[in-house]
Amino acid sequence: MSAFPSARHFLSSCAALALILWLAPISRADEPVDVELVLAVDVSLSMSADELEIQRHGYAAALTHDNVLRAIANGTYGKIAVTYVEWAGTTWQRVIVPWTVIANRADAERVVAQLSAQPPDSARRTSISGALEFGSDLLAESGYEGTRRVIDVSGDGPNNQGAPVNLTRDAVVRQGIVINGLPLMTRGGFTSAYDVNDLDRYYSDCVIGGPGAFMIPVNDWTQFPEAIRRKLVLELAGSASPQWAAEAADHPPVVLAQDKPAVDCQIGEKMWRNRNWRLDNR
């Protein structure tokens, strides 16, 4: 018997291979957008139910604001991809709005409808590092190709669970992702021994990172809707745009990332380890 396949066997194999290739799904290139944006929102138990609702309403109002829609329209592609995630402890992350393209008001209103479909939930502990890792995974699997990739993280306390936040921040930034922050220094929820008075400095030194990274502190919940709107405009317009310059000039401060941290990036973990009889759910 010949060691080589017969012509009939060869043609049969080619036909089978052609059929497999024909039936296989066609690989499509990722859809181009101006920005891939992960909105990562703290829902740890230090936040009251009212504050959780304020956050949802603030993001909903910002996403449909004329200035935000204008920033989207002025991009090269005129569209962004966004996902909304709520987070607490190391393994507690919930995608409330999956990846969705926003190119106009109707798109933004569809995102708002998903935000409003169910009430927010909350959970124990605060793992900013877990939220950043989860956000980077979402970006890796988004199905979009953004000119910029951004994780927008908001929270009312330091990292107290999971990997060190500054090390996680550095690893995420090395992937070409920018991390911006919204430290909530409102003291309107449940105060505890684990609050950090200079949370804005903590975010500036330990959380945000990447080219043009910035954070906008919120000192009162009445400031929250405006802060969200401003941050979205700055993220979507980009630091070289006239819209960025106008926002930064009209409504300071915008605090940029610091090269040399002055804050102890492990302060949250140390507070948690040094707790005594308190059973704190933050």
PDB file of C-alpha atoms in Angstrom:
ATOM      1  CA  MET A   1       0.000   0.000   0.000  1.00  0.00           C
ATOM      2  CA  SER A   2       1.302   3.421  -0.893  1.00  0.00           C
ATOM      3  CA  ALA A   3       2.389   5.672   2.011  1.00  0.00           C
ATOM      4  CA  PHE A   4       0.816   8.618   0.239  1.00  0.00           C
ATOM      5  CA  PRO A   5      -2.946   9.320   0.253  1.00  0.00           C
ATOM      6  CA  SER A   6      -4.877   8.639  -2.901  1.00  0.00           C
ATOM      7  CA  ALA A   7      -6.100  11.516  -5.056  1.00  0.00           C
ATOM      8  CA  ARG A   8      -9.673  10.722  -4.018  1.00  0.00           C
ATOM      9  CA  HIS A   9      -8.744  10.802  -0.300  1.00  0.00           C
ATOM     10  CA  PHE A  10      -6.851  14.074  -0.804  1.00  0.00           C
ATOM     11  CA  LEU A  11      -9.782  15.739  -2.562  1.00  0.00           C
ATOM     12  CA  SER A  12     -12.171  14.468   0.116  1.00  0.00           C
ATOM     13  CA  SER A  13      -9.985  15.975   2.865  1.00  0.00           C
ATOM     14  CA  CYS A  14      -9.828  19.317   1.040  1.00  0.00           C
ATOM     15  CA  ALA A  15     -13.614  19.376   0.694  1.00  0.00           C
ATOM     16  CA  ALA A  16     -14.052  18.657   4.413  1.00  0.00           C
ATOM     17  CA  LEU A  17     -11.600  21.416   5.315  1.00  0.00           C
ATOM     18  CA  ALA A  18     -13.387  23.869   3.037  1.00  0.00           C
ATOM     19  CA  LEU A  19     -16.716  22.998   4.684  1.00  0.00           C
ATOM     20  CA  ILE A  20     -15.261  23.568   8.169  1.00  0.00           C
ATOM     21  CA  LEU A  21     -13.864  26.932   7.147  1.00  0.00           C
ATOM     22  CA  TRP A  22     -17.187  27.922   5.566  1.00  0.00           C
ATOM     23  CA  LEU A  23     -19.128  26.999   8.696  1.00  0.00           C
ATOM     24  CA  ALA A  24     -16.688  28.686  11.088  1.00  0.00           C
ATOM     25  CA  PRO A  25     -17.737  32.112  12.398  1.00  0.00           C
ATOM     26  CA  ILE A  26     -16.164  35.042  10.617  1.00  0.00           C
ATOM     27  CA  SER A  27     -13.707  36.931  12.822  1.00  0.00           C
ATOM     28  CA  ARG A  28     -14.610  40.590  12.863  1.00  0.00           C
ATOM     29  CA  ALA A  29     -12.257  43.377  13.815  1.00  0.00           C
ATOM     30  CA  ASP A  30     -13.100  45.292  16.976  1.00  0.00           C
ATOM     31  CA  GLU A  31     -15.401  48.244  16.362  1.00  0.00           C
ATOM     32  CA  PRO A  32     -13.482  51.544  16.520  1.00  0.00           C
ATOM     33  CA  VAL A  33     -14.633  54.145  19.061  1.00  0.00           C
ATOM     34  CA  ASP A  34     -13.060  57.264  20.525  1.00  0.00           C
ATOM     35  CA  VAL A  35     -13.072  56.042  24.131  1.00  0.00           C
ATOM     36  CA  GLU A  36     -13.689  52.736  25.888  1.00  0.00           C
ATOM     37  CA  LEU A  37     -14.950  53.847  29.308  1.00  0.00           C
ATOM     38  CA  VAL A  38     -15.480  51.721  32.418  1.00  0.00           C
ATOM     39  CA  LEU A  39     -17.582  53.538  35.044  1.00  0.00           C
ATOM     40  CA  ALA A  40     -16.630  51.767  38.298  1.00  0.00           C
ATOM     41  CA  VAL A  41     -18.863  52.899  41.174  1.00  0.00           C
ATOM     42  CA  ASP A  42     -18.395  52.116  44.884  1.00  0.00           C
ATOM     43  CA  VAL A  43     -21.396  50.475  46.594  1.00  0.00           C
ATOM     44  CA  SER A  44     -19.735  49.368  49.854  1.00  0.00           C
ATOM     45  CA  LEU A  45     -21.843  49.369  53.014  1.00  0.00           C
ATOM     46  CA  SER A  46     -20.406  52.716  54.088  1.00  0.00           C
ATOM     47  CA  MET A  47     -22.785  54.219  51.523  1.00  0.00           C
ATOM     48  CA  SER A  48     -26.398  54.796  52.536  1.00  0.00           C
ATOM     49  CA  ALA A  49     -29.293  53.732  50.309  1.00  0.00           C
ATOM     50  CA  ASP A  50     -29.964  57.391  49.490  1.00  0.00           C
ATOM     51  CA  GLU A  51     -26.344  57.900  48.453  1.00  0.00           C
ATOM     52  CA  LEU A  52     -26.456  54.868  46.179  1.00  0.00           C
ATOM     53  CA  GLU A  53     -29.475  56.391  44.446  1.00  0.00           C
ATOM     54  CA  ILE A  54     -27.735  59.775  44.201  1.00  0.00           C
ATOM     55  CA  GLN A  55     -24.863  58.085  42.395  1.00  0.00           C
ATOM     56  CA  ARG A  56     -27.155  56.345  39.910  1.00  0.00           C
ATOM     57  CA  HIS A  57     -29.120  59.539  39.223  1.00  0.00           C
ATOM     58  CA  GLY A  58     -25.911  61.558  38.906  1.00  0.00           C
ATOM     59  CA  TYR A  59     -24.491  59.287  36.234  1.00  0.00           C
ATOM     60  CA  ALA A  60     -27.826  59.131  34.429  1.00  0.00           C
ATOM     61  CA  ALA A  61     -28.063  62.933  34.311  1.00  0.00           C
ATOM     62  CA  ALA A  62     -24.452  63.313  33.187  1.00  0.00           C
ATOM     63  CA  LEU A  63     -24.662  60.799  30.349  1.00  0.00           C
ATOM     64  CA  THR A  64     -27.598  62.670  28.806  1.00  0.00           C
ATOM     65  CA  HIS A  65     -26.196  66.177  29.395  1.00  0.00           C
ATOM     66  CA  ASP A  66     -25.695  68.332  26.302  1.00  0.00           C
ATOM     67  CA  ASN A  67     -22.026  68.987  27.114  1.00  0.00           C
ATOM     68  CA  VAL A  68     -21.282  65.282  27.413  1.00  0.00           C
ATOM     69  CA  LEU A  69     -23.109  64.455  24.190  1.00  0.00           C
ATOM     70  CA  ARG A  70     -21.228  67.277  22.467  1.00  0.00           C
ATOM     71  CA  ALA A  71     -17.908  65.882  23.685  1.00  0.00           C
ATOM     72  CA  ILE A  72     -18.868  62.492  22.240  1.00  0.00           C
ATOM     73  CA  ALA A  73     -19.982  63.975  18.900  1.00  0.00           C
ATOM     74  CA  ASN A  74     -16.756  65.964  18.534  1.00  0.00           C
ATOM     75  CA  GLY A  75     -14.605  62.837  18.624  1.00  0.00           C
ATOM     76  CA  THR A  76     -12.966  61.337  15.563  1.00  0.00           C
ATOM     77  CA  TYR A  77     -15.548  58.557  15.358  1.00  0.00           C
ATOM     78  CA  GLY A  78     -18.331  60.422  17.148  1.00  0.00           C
ATOM     79  CA  LYS A  79     -19.050  57.519  19.484  1.00  0.00           C
ATOM     80  CA  ILE A  80     -17.823  55.879  22.677  1.00  0.00           C
ATOM     81  CA  ALA A  81     -18.279  52.465  24.299  1.00  0.00           C
ATOM     82  CA  VAL A  82     -19.264  52.484  27.965  1.00  0.00           C
ATOM     83  CA  THR A  83     -19.983  49.943  30.696  1.00  0.00           C
ATOM     84  CA  TYR A  84     -21.248  50.672  34.233  1.00  0.00           C
ATOM     85  CA  VAL A  85     -19.970  48.498  37.099  1.00  0.00           C
ATOM     86  CA  GLU A  86     -20.757  48.605  40.823  1.00  0.00           C
ATOM     87  CA  TRP A  87     -18.115  47.217  43.187  1.00  0.00           C
ATOM     88  CA  ALA A  88     -17.337  46.617  46.872  1.00  0.00           C
ATOM     89  CA  GLY A  89     -15.046  43.814  48.145  1.00  0.00           C
ATOM     90  CA  THR A  90     -12.410  41.858  46.250  1.00  0.00           C
ATOM     91  CA  THR A  91     -14.823  39.498  44.513  1.00  0.00           C
ATOM     92  CA  TRP A  92     -17.904  41.711  44.460  1.00  0.00           C
ATOM     93  CA  GLN A  93     -18.304  43.424  41.102  1.00  0.00           C
ATOM     94  CA  ARG A  94     -21.613  43.689  39.224  1.00  0.00           C
ATOM     95  CA  VAL A  95     -22.013  44.808  35.622  1.00  0.00           C
ATOM     96  CA  ILE A  96     -25.170  46.922  35.633  1.00  0.00           C
ATOM     97  CA  VAL A  97     -24.827  48.145  32.039  1.00  0.00           C
ATOM     98  CA  PRO A  98     -22.844  45.894  29.661  1.00  0.00           C
ATOM     99  CA  TRP A  99     -20.726  47.403  26.907  1.00  0.00           C
ATOM    100  CA  THR A 100     -22.909  49.819  24.958  1.00  0.00           C
ATOM    101  CA  VAL A 101     -22.132  52.325  22.222  1.00  0.00           C
ATOM    102  CA  ILE A 102     -23.229  55.918  22.782  1.00  0.00           C
ATOM    103  CA  ALA A 103     -23.274  58.108  19.672  1.00  0.00           C
ATOM    104  CA  ASN A 104     -26.361  60.229  20.335  1.00  0.00           C
ATOM    105  CA  ARG A 105     -29.027  61.068  22.906  1.00  0.00           C
ATOM    106  CA  ALA A 106     -31.130  58.004  22.103  1.00  0.00           C
ATOM    107  CA  ASP A 107     -28.156  55.746  22.853  1.00  0.00           C
ATOM    108  CA  ALA A 108     -27.498  57.578  26.133  1.00  0.00           C
ATOM    109  CA  GLU A 109     -31.126  57.257  27.158  1.00  0.00           C
ATOM    110  CA  ARG A 110     -30.972  53.496  26.583  1.00  0.00           C
ATOM    111  CA  VAL A 111     -28.044  53.340  29.008  1.00  0.00           C
ATOM    112  CA  VAL A 112     -30.027  55.400  31.526  1.00  0.00           C
ATOM    113  CA  ALA A 113     -32.978  53.003  31.180  1.00  0.00           C
ATOM    114  CA  GLN A 114     -30.697  50.091  32.104  1.00  0.00           C
ATOM    115  CA  LEU A 115     -29.353  52.048  35.084  1.00  0.00           C
ATOM    116  CA  SER A 116     -32.882  52.589  36.323  1.00  0.00           C
ATOM    117  CA  ALA A 117     -34.113  49.039  35.731  1.00  0.00           C
ATOM    118  CA  GLN A 118     -33.213  47.735  39.186  1.00  0.00           C
ATOM    119  CA  PRO A 119     -32.211  49.317  42.512  1.00  0.00           C
ATOM    120  CA  PRO A 120     -28.543  49.331  43.536  1.00  0.00           C
ATOM    121  CA  ASP A 121     -27.239  46.717  45.953  1.00  0.00           C
ATOM    122  CA  SER A 122     -24.326  46.953  48.385  1.00  0.00           C
ATOM    123  CA  ALA A 123     -21.749  44.652  49.970  1.00  0.00           C
ATOM    124  CA  ARG A 124     -18.924  44.514  52.505  1.00  0.00           C
ATOM    125  CA  ARG A 125     -15.399  45.905  52.255  1.00  0.00           C
ATOM    126  CA  THR A 126     -13.681  48.252  49.812  1.00  0.00           C
ATOM    127  CA  SER A 127     -11.381  46.825  47.153  1.00  0.00           C
ATOM    128  CA  ILE A 128     -10.373  49.514  44.697  1.00  0.00           C
ATOM    129  CA  SER A 129      -7.697  47.142  43.416  1.00  0.00           C
ATOM    130  CA  GLY A 130     -10.367  44.516  42.723  1.00  0.00           C
ATOM    131  CA  ALA A 131     -12.415  47.085  40.795  1.00  0.00           C
ATOM    132  CA  LEU A 132      -9.373  48.095  38.734  1.00  0.00           C
ATOM    133  CA  GLU A 133      -8.505  44.483  37.900  1.00  0.00           C
ATOM    134  CA  PHE A 134     -12.127  43.797  36.934  1.00  0.00           C
ATOM    135  CA  GLY A 135     -12.204  46.949  34.807  1.00  0.00           C
ATOM    136  CA  SER A 136      -9.022  46.004  32.960  1.00  0.00           C
ATOM    137  CA  ASP A 137     -10.505  42.569  32.201  1.00  0.00           C
ATOM    138  CA  LEU A 138     -13.638  44.222  30.816  1.00  0.00           C
ATOM    139  CA  LEU A 139     -11.524  46.417  28.567  1.00  0.00           C
ATOM    140  CA  ALA A 140      -9.550  43.419  27.310  1.00  0.00           C
ATOM    141  CA  GLU A 141     -12.779  41.697  26.235  1.00  0.00           C
ATOM    142  CA  SER A 142     -14.857  44.713  25.181  1.00  0.00           C
ATOM    143  CA  GLY A 143     -15.057  44.017  21.456  1.00  0.00           C
ATOM    144  CA  TYR A 144     -14.206  47.673  20.778  1.00  0.00           C
ATOM    145  CA  GLU A 145     -10.995  49.436  19.856  1.00  0.00           C
ATOM    146  CA  GLY A 146     -10.821  52.807  21.526  1.00  0.00           C
ATOM    147  CA  THR A 147      -8.348  55.557  20.802  1.00  0.00           C
ATOM    148  CA  ARG A 148      -8.256  55.802  24.597  1.00  0.00           C
ATOM    149  CA  ARG A 149      -9.169  53.291  27.305  1.00  0.00           C
ATOM    150  CA  VAL A 150     -10.264  54.708  30.654  1.00  0.00           C
ATOM    151  CA  ILE A 151     -11.379  53.337  34.021  1.00  0.00           C
ATOM    152  CA  ASP A 152     -13.339  55.973  35.934  1.00  0.00           C
ATOM    153  CA  VAL A 153     -13.410  54.903  39.599  1.00  0.00           C
ATOM    154  CA  SER A 154     -15.392  56.595  42.363  1.00  0.00           C
ATOM    155  CA  GLY A 155     -15.351  55.699  46.057  1.00  0.00           C
ATOM    156  CA  ASP A 156     -15.640  57.014  49.611  1.00  0.00           C
ATOM    157  CA  GLY A 157     -12.734  55.211  51.279  1.00  0.00           C
ATOM    158  CA  PRO A 158      -9.287  53.680  50.831  1.00  0.00           C
ATOM    159  CA  ASN A 159      -8.546  50.179  49.633  1.00  0.00           C
ATOM    160  CA  ASN A 160      -8.844  47.717  52.547  1.00  0.00           C
ATOM    161  CA  GLN A 161      -9.023  44.366  50.772  1.00  0.00           C
ATOM    162  CA  GLY A 162      -7.203  42.663  47.932  1.00  0.00           C
ATOM    163  CA  ALA A 163      -3.910  43.541  46.274  1.00  0.00           C
ATOM    164  CA  PRO A 164      -2.151  46.835  47.113  1.00  0.00           C
ATOM    165  CA  VAL A 165      -3.959  49.506  45.139  1.00  0.00           C
ATOM    166  CA  ASN A 166      -0.862  51.355  43.935  1.00  0.00           C
ATOM    167  CA  LEU A 167       0.700  48.162  42.577  1.00  0.00           C
ATOM    168  CA  THR A 168      -2.538  47.249  40.825  1.00  0.00           C
ATOM    169  CA  ARG A 169      -2.793  50.789  39.483  1.00  0.00           C
ATOM    170  CA  ASP A 170       0.715  50.520  38.020  1.00  0.00           C
ATOM    171  CA  ALA A 171      -0.053  47.151  36.392  1.00  0.00           C
ATOM    172  CA  VAL A 172      -3.241  48.499  34.813  1.00  0.00           C
ATOM    173  CA  VAL A 173      -1.507  51.650  33.547  1.00  0.00           C
ATOM    174  CA  ARG A 174       1.177  49.498  31.898  1.00  0.00           C
ATOM    175  CA  GLN A 175      -1.619  48.065  29.743  1.00  0.00           C
ATOM    176  CA  GLY A 176      -2.195  51.517  28.265  1.00  0.00           C
ATOM    177  CA  ILE A 177      -5.244  52.242  30.430  1.00  0.00           C
ATOM    178  CA  VAL A 178      -5.834  55.616  32.104  1.00  0.00           C
ATOM    179  CA  ILE A 179      -7.389  55.632  35.591  1.00  0.00           C
ATOM    180  CA  ASN A 180      -9.309  58.719  36.703  1.00  0.00           C
ATOM    181  CA  GLY A 181     -10.889  59.190  40.129  1.00  0.00           C
ATOM    182  CA  LEU A 182     -13.810  60.713  41.957  1.00  0.00           C
ATOM    183  CA  PRO A 183     -13.100  60.590  45.719  1.00  0.00           C
ATOM    184  CA  LEU A 184     -16.318  61.046  47.700  1.00  0.00           C
ATOM    185  CA  MET A 185     -15.495  63.021  50.841  1.00  0.00           C
ATOM    186  CA  THR A 186     -19.129  63.630  51.725  1.00  0.00           C
ATOM    187  CA  ARG A 187     -19.395  62.038  55.199  1.00  0.00           C
ATOM    188  CA  GLY A 188     -23.082  61.648  54.513  1.00  0.00           C
ATOM    189  CA  GLY A 189     -23.238  57.908  55.023  1.00  0.00           C
ATOM    190  CA  PHE A 190     -22.005  55.740  57.866  1.00  0.00           C
ATOM    191  CA  THR A 191     -18.840  57.243  59.324  1.00  0.00           C
ATOM    192  CA  SER A 192     -16.278  54.904  60.811  1.00  0.00           C
ATOM    193  CA  ALA A 193     -12.790  54.670  62.241  1.00  0.00           C
ATOM    194  CA  TYR A 194     -11.591  53.768  58.741  1.00  0.00           C
ATOM    195  CA  ASP A 195     -12.401  57.105  57.089  1.00  0.00           C
ATOM    196  CA  VAL A 196      -9.490  58.980  55.521  1.00  0.00           C
ATOM    197  CA  ASN A 197      -9.601  62.751  55.878  1.00  0.00           C
ATOM    198  CA  ASP A 198      -7.402  63.396  52.845  1.00  0.00           C
ATOM    199  CA  LEU A 199      -9.067  60.923  50.511  1.00  0.00           C
ATOM    200  CA  ASP A 200      -8.427  63.302  47.613  1.00  0.00           C
ATOM    201  CA  ARG A 201      -4.669  63.052  48.207  1.00  0.00           C
ATOM    202  CA  TYR A 202      -4.986  59.279  48.542  1.00  0.00           C
ATOM    203  CA  TYR A 203      -6.703  59.085  45.145  1.00  0.00           C
ATOM    204  CA  SER A 204      -4.179  61.463  43.604  1.00  0.00           C
ATOM    205  CA  ASP A 205      -1.152  59.560  44.919  1.00  0.00           C
ATOM    206  CA  CYS A 206      -2.347  55.944  44.990  1.00  0.00           C
ATOM    207  CA  VAL A 207      -5.305  55.385  42.637  1.00  0.00           C
ATOM    208  CA  ILE A 208      -5.217  57.484  39.480  1.00  0.00           C
ATOM    209  CA  GLY A 209      -2.570  57.028  36.816  1.00  0.00           C
ATOM    210  CA  GLY A 210      -1.672  57.113  33.140  1.00  0.00           C
ATOM    211  CA  PRO A 211      -1.204  59.981  30.663  1.00  0.00           C
ATOM    212  CA  GLY A 212      -3.404  62.954  31.610  1.00  0.00           C
ATOM    213  CA  ALA A 213      -4.958  61.139  34.602  1.00  0.00           C
ATOM    214  CA  PHE A 214      -6.897  63.353  37.013  1.00  0.00           C
ATOM    215  CA  MET A 215      -9.376  63.281  39.859  1.00  0.00           C
ATOM    216  CA  ILE A 216     -12.174  65.608  40.969  1.00  0.00           C
ATOM    217  CA  PRO A 217     -13.013  65.563  44.692  1.00  0.00           C
ATOM    218  CA  VAL A 218     -16.630  65.723  45.879  1.00  0.00           C
ATOM    219  CA  ASN A 219     -17.074  67.375  49.288  1.00  0.00           C
ATOM    220  CA  ASP A 220     -20.875  67.407  49.355  1.00  0.00           C
ATOM    221  CA  TRP A 221     -23.501  65.292  47.617  1.00  0.00           C
ATOM    222  CA  THR A 222     -24.985  68.407  46.035  1.00  0.00           C
ATOM    223  CA  GLN A 223     -21.746  68.647  44.024  1.00  0.00           C
ATOM    224  CA  PHE A 224     -21.973  65.089  42.733  1.00  0.00           C
ATOM    225  CA  PRO A 225     -24.041  65.552  39.522  1.00  0.00           C
ATOM    226  CA  GLU A 226     -21.878  68.459  38.381  1.00  0.00           C
ATOM    227  CA  ALA A 227     -18.651  66.606  39.229  1.00  0.00           C
ATOM    228  CA  ILE A 228     -19.741  63.582  37.205  1.00  0.00           C
ATOM    229  CA  ARG A 229     -20.698  65.745  34.236  1.00  0.00           C
ATOM    230  CA  ARG A 230     -17.361  67.580  34.352  1.00  0.00           C
ATOM    231  CA  LYS A 231     -15.349  64.401  34.646  1.00  0.00           C
ATOM    232  CA  LEU A 232     -17.110  62.783  31.691  1.00  0.00           C
ATOM    233  CA  VAL A 233     -16.555  65.847  29.517  1.00  0.00           C
ATOM    234  CA  LEU A 234     -12.859  65.929  30.404  1.00  0.00           C
ATOM    235  CA  GLU A 235     -12.453  62.193  29.802  1.00  0.00           C
ATOM    236  CA  LEU A 236     -14.268  62.209  26.493  1.00  0.00           C
ATOM    237  CA  ALA A 237     -12.930  65.478  25.113  1.00  0.00           C
ATOM    238  CA  GLY A 238      -9.279  64.759  25.901  1.00  0.00           C
ATOM    239  CA  SER A 239      -6.681  67.039  27.432  1.00  0.00           C
ATOM    240  CA  ALA A 240      -5.744  68.672  24.100  1.00  0.00           C
ATOM    241  CA  SER A 241      -9.276  69.828  23.269  1.00  0.00           C
ATOM    242  CA  PRO A 242     -10.755  73.328  23.773  1.00  0.00           C
ATOM    243  CA  GLN A 243     -13.585  71.724  25.765  1.00  0.00           C
ATOM    244  CA  TRP A 244     -11.059  70.415  28.318  1.00  0.00           C
ATOM    245  CA  ALA A 245      -9.489  73.859  28.667  1.00  0.00           C
ATOM    246  CA  ALA A 246     -12.889  75.520  29.111  1.00  0.00           C
ATOM    247  CA  GLU A 247     -14.025  73.031  31.765  1.00  0.00           C
ATOM    248  CA  ALA A 248     -10.746  73.236  33.683  1.00  0.00           C
ATOM    249  CA  ALA A 249     -10.819  77.041  33.633  1.00  0.00           C
ATOM    250  CA  ASP A 250     -14.476  77.452  34.598  1.00  0.00           C
ATOM    251  CA  HIS A 251     -14.675  74.881  37.381  1.00  0.00           C
ATOM    252  CA  PRO A 252     -11.391  74.235  39.185  1.00  0.00           C
ATOM    253  CA  PRO A 253      -9.943  72.143  40.680  1.00  0.00           C
ATOM    254  CA  VAL A 254      -8.856  69.322  38.446  1.00  0.00           C
ATOM    255  CA  VAL A 255      -6.098  67.496  40.312  1.00  0.00           C
ATOM    256  CA  LEU A 256      -3.605  65.648  38.147  1.00  0.00           C
ATOM    257  CA  ALA A 257      -1.756  62.485  39.120  1.00  0.00           C
ATOM    258  CA  GLN A 258       1.337  63.014  41.277  1.00  0.00           C
ATOM    259  CA  ASP A 259       4.747  61.616  40.353  1.00  0.00           C
ATOM    260  CA  LYS A 260       5.927  61.171  43.959  1.00  0.00           C
ATOM    261  CA  PRO A 261       3.237  59.903  46.350  1.00  0.00           C
ATOM    262  CA  ALA A 262       3.116  61.614  49.748  1.00  0.00           C
ATOM    263  CA  VAL A 263       0.260  59.487  51.093  1.00  0.00           C
ATOM    264  CA  ASP A 264       0.593  55.990  52.569  1.00  0.00           C
ATOM    265  CA  CYS A 265      -1.056  53.842  49.909  1.00  0.00           C
ATOM    266  CA  GLN A 266      -1.523  51.031  52.450  1.00  0.00           C
ATOM    267  CA  ILE A 267      -3.450  53.147  54.963  1.00  0.00           C
ATOM    268  CA  GLY A 268      -6.745  51.355  54.370  1.00  0.00           C
ATOM    269  CA  GLU A 269      -5.234  47.919  54.828  1.00  0.00           C
ATOM    270  CA  LYS A 270      -3.430  49.034  57.991  1.00  0.00           C
ATOM    271  CA  MET A 271      -6.639  50.462  59.453  1.00  0.00           C
ATOM    272  CA  TRP A 272      -8.404  47.183  58.768  1.00  0.00           C
ATOM    273  CA  ARG A 273      -5.643  45.049  60.279  1.00  0.00           C
ATOM    274  CA  ASN A 274      -5.486  47.249  63.381  1.00  0.00           C
ATOM    275  CA  ARG A 275      -9.218  47.118  64.098  1.00  0.00           C
ATOM    276  CA  ASN A 276     -10.058  45.865  67.606  1.00  0.00           C
ATOM    277  CA  TRP A 277     -13.554  44.932  68.674  1.00  0.00           C
ATOM    278  CA  ARG A 278     -15.295  46.891  65.906  1.00  0.00           C
ATOM    279  CA  LEU A 279     -17.150  44.963  63.278  1.00  0.00           C
ATOM    280  CA  ASP A 280     -17.092  47.406  60.411  1.00  0.00           C
ATOM    281  CA  ASN A 281     -18.533  46.519  57.027  1.00  0.00           C
ATOM    282  CA  ARG A 282     -16.730  49.109  55.056  1.00  0.00           C
TER     283      ARG A 282
END
